[in-house]
mmCIF file of C-alpha atoms in Angstrom:
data_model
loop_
_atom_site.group_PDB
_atom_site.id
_atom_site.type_symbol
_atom_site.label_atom_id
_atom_site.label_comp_id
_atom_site.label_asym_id
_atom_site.label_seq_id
_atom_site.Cartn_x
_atom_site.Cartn_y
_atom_site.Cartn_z
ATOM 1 C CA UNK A 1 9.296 21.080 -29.528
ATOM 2 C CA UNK A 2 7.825 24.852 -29.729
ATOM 3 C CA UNK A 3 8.613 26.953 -32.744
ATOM 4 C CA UNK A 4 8.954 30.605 -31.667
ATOM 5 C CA UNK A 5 9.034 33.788 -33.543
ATOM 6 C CA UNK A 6 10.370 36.808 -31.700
ATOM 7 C CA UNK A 7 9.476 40.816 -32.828
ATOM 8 C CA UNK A 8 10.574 44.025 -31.650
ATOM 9 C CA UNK A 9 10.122 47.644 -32.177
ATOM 10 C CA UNK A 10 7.178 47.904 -34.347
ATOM 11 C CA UNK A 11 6.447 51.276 -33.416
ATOM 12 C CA UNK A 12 2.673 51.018 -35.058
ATOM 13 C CA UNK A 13 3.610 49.109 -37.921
ATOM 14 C CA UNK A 14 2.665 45.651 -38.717
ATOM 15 C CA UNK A 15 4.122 44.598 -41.663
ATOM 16 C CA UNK A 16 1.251 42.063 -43.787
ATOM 17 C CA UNK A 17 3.925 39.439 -44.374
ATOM 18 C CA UNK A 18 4.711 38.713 -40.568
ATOM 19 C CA UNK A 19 2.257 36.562 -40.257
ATOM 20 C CA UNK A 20 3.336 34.516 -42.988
ATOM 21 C CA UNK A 21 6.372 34.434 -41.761
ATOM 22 C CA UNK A 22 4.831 33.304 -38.186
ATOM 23 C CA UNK A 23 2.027 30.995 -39.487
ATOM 24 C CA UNK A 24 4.115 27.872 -38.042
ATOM 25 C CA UNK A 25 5.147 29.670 -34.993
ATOM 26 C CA UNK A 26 3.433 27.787 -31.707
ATOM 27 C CA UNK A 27 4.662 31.099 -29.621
ATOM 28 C CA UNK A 28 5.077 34.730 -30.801
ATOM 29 C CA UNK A 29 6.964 36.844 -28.558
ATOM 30 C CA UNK A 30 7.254 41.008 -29.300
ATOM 31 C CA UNK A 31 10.179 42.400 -27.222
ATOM 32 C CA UNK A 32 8.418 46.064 -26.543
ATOM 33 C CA UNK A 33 7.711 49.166 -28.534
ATOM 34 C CA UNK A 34 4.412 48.151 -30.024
ATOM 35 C CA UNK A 35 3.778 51.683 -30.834
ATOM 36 C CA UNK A 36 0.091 53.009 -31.577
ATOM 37 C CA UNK A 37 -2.424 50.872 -33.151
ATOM 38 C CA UNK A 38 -3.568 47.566 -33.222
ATOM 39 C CA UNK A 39 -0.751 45.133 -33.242
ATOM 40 C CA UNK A 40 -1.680 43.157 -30.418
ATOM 41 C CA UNK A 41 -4.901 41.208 -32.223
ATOM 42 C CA UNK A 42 -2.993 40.459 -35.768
ATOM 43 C CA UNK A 43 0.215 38.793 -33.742
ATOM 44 C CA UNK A 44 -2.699 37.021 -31.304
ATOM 45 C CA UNK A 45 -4.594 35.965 -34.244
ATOM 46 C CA UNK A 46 -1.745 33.695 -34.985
ATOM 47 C CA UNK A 47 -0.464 32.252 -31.980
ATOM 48 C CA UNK A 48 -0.201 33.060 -28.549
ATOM 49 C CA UNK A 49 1.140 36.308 -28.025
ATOM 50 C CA UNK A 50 3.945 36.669 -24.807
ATOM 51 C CA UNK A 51 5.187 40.332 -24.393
ATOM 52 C CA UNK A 52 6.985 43.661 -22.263
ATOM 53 C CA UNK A 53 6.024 46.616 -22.985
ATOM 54 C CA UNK A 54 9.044 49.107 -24.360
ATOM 55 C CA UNK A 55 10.046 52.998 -23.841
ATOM 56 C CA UNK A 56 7.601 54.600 -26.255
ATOM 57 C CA UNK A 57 4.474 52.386 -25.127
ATOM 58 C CA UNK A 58 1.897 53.979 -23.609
ATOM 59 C CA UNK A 59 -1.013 53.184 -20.692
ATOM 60 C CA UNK A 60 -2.804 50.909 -22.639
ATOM 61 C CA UNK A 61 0.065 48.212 -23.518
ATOM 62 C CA UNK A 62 1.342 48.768 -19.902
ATOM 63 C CA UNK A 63 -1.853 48.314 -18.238
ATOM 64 C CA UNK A 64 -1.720 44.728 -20.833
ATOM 65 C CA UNK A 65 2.135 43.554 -20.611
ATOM 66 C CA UNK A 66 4.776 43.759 -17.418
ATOM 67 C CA UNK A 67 8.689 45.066 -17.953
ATOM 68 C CA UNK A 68 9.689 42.180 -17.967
ATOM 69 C CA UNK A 69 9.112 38.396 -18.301
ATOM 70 C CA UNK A 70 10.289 35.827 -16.973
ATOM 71 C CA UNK A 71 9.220 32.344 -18.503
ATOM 72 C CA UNK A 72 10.292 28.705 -18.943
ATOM 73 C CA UNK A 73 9.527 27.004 -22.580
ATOM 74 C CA UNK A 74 9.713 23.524 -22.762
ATOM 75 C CA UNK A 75 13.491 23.231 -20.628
ATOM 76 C CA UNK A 76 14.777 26.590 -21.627
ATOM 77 C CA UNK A 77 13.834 29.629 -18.946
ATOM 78 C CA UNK A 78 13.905 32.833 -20.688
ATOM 79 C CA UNK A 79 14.373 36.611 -19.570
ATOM 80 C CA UNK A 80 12.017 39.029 -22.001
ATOM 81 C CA UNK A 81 12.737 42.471 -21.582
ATOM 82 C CA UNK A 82 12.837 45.799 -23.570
ATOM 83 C CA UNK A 83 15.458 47.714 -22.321
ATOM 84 C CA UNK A 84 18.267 44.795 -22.142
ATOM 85 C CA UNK A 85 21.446 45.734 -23.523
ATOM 86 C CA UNK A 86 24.233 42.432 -24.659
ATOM 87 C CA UNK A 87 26.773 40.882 -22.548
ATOM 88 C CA UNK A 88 29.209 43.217 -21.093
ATOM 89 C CA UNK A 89 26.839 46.146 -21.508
ATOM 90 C CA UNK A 90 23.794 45.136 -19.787
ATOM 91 C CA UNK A 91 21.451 47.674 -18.250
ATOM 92 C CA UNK A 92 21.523 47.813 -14.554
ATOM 93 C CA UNK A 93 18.339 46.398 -13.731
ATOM 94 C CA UNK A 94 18.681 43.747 -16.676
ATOM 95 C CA UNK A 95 22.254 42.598 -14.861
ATOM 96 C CA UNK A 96 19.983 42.344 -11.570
ATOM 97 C CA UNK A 97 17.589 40.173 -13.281
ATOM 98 C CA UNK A 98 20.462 37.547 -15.026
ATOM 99 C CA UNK A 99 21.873 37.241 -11.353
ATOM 100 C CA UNK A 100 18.862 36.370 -9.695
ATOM 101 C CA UNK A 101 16.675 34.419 -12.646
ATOM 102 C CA UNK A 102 20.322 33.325 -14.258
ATOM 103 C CA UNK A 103 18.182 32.366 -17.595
ATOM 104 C CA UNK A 104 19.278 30.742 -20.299
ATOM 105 C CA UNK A 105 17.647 32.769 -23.013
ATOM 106 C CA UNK A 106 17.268 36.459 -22.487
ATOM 107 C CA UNK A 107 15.685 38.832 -25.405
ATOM 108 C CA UNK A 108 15.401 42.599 -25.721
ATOM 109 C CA UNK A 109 15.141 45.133 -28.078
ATOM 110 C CA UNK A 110 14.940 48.690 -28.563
ATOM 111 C CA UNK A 111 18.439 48.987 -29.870
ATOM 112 C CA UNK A 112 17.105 48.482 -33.259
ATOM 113 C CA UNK A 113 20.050 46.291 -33.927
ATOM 114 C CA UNK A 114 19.830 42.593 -34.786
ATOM 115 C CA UNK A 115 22.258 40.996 -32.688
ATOM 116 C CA UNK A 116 22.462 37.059 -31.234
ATOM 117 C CA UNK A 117 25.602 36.834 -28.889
ATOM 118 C CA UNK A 118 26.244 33.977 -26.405
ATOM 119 C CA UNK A 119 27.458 35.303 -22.918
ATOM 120 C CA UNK A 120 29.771 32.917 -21.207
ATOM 121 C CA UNK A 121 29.619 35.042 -17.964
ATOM 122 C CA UNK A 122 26.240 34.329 -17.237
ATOM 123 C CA UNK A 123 25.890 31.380 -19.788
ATOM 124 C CA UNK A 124 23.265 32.404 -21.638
ATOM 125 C CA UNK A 125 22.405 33.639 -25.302
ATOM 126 C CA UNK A 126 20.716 37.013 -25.881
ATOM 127 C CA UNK A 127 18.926 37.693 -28.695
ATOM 128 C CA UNK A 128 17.389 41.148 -29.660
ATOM 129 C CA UNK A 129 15.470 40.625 -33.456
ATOM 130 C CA UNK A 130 16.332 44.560 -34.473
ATOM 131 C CA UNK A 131 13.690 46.294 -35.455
ATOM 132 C CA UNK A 132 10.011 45.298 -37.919
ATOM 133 C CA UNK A 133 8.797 48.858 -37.839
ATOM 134 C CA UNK A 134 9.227 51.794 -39.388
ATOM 135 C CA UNK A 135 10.416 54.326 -37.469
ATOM 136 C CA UNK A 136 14.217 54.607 -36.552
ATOM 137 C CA UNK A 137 17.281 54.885 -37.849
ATOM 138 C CA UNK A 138 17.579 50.994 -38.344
ATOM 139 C CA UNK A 139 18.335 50.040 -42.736
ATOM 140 C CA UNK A 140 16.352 46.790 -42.784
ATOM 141 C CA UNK A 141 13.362 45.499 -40.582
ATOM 142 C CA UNK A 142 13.974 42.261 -39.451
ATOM 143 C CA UNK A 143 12.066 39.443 -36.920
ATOM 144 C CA UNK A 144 13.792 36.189 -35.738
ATOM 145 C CA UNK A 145 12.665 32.574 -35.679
ATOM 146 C CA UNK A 146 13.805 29.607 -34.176
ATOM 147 C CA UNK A 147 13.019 25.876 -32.431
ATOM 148 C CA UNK A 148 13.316 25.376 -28.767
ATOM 149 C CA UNK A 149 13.558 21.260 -28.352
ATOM 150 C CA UNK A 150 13.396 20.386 -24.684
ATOM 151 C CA UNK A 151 16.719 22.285 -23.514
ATOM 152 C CA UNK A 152 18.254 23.152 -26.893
ATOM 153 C CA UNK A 153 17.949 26.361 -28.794
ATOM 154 C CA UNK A 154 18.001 25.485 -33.017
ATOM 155 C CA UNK A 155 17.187 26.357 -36.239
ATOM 156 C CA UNK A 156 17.839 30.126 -35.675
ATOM 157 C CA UNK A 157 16.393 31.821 -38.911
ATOM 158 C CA UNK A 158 16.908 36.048 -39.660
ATOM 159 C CA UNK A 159 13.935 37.296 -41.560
ATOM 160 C CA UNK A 160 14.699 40.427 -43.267
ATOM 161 C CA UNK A 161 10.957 42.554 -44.389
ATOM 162 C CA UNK A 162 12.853 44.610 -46.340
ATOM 163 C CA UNK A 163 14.165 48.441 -46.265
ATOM 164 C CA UNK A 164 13.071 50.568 -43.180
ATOM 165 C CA UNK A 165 11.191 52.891 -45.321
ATOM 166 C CA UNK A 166 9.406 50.406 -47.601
ATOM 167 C CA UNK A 167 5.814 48.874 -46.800
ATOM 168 C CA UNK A 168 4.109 45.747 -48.686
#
């Protein structure tokens, strides 16, 4: 059993309390758009760090993390990319990918928008934890966290940081 916590979008902004919030976390995985500064080493720090790098990343976070992943935890292979899109609006090259890996988990971000859909097409959920930074047009920065015991997906928890404009 692996407990995960997913982040996206941080755009250079680390909130303090994420690590709280990922101090039980065996896996953290950041769905793109670290942004400038250090938030590589704090996420590390905690647990081991999986990650894409998103739109707004530069040289050094590409020259560290790929496009895309593609992984299998415990029974469960999962799709990690930034660019992804939700079922029936899937980017081209993510709709490439869920042919040809067919995962069961894929996760994205940059949409800024907290969504968790199942897609019965492809039979597989998506997940995209919105945004933890500050910059966007997003209301509330938010991460996920959930349990991944031997095939099954659980315990899905949304972990709101507060208003988009406020800092700890």
């Amino acid at each position: 059993m692996k407990k995960i916590g997913v982040i996206s979008d941080t755009h250079g902004y680390l909130d303090p309390r994420v690590g709280e919030y990922f101090s039980a976390c065996d896996e953290i995985w950041h769905a793109g758009d670290f942004g400038p500064g250090d938030m590589i080493a704090p996420l590390e720090n905690q647990a081991p760090l999986r990650g894409v790098y998103g739109n707004i990343d530069g040289q050094a976070i590409r020259s560290r993390f790929p496009e895309y992943l593609h992984f299998s935890v415990e029974d469960v292979s999962v799709l990690m990319i930034h660019i992804g899109g939700y079922p029936g609006h899937y980017s081209p090259r993510v709709k490439e990918l869920m042919t040809t890996i067919r995962p069961k988990l894929m996760v994205c971000g940059h949409s800024h928008i907290l969504k968790v859909v199942y897609d019965e097409k492809f039979q597989c959920l998506t997940m995209n934890p919105g945004a933890a930074g500050r910059s966007g047009w997003h209301k509330v920065r938010t991460l996920l966290r959930f349990t991944i015991d031997g095939g099954i997906m659980k315990d899905l928890e949304v972990i709101e940081l507060g208003p988009r404009s406020a800092g700890v």
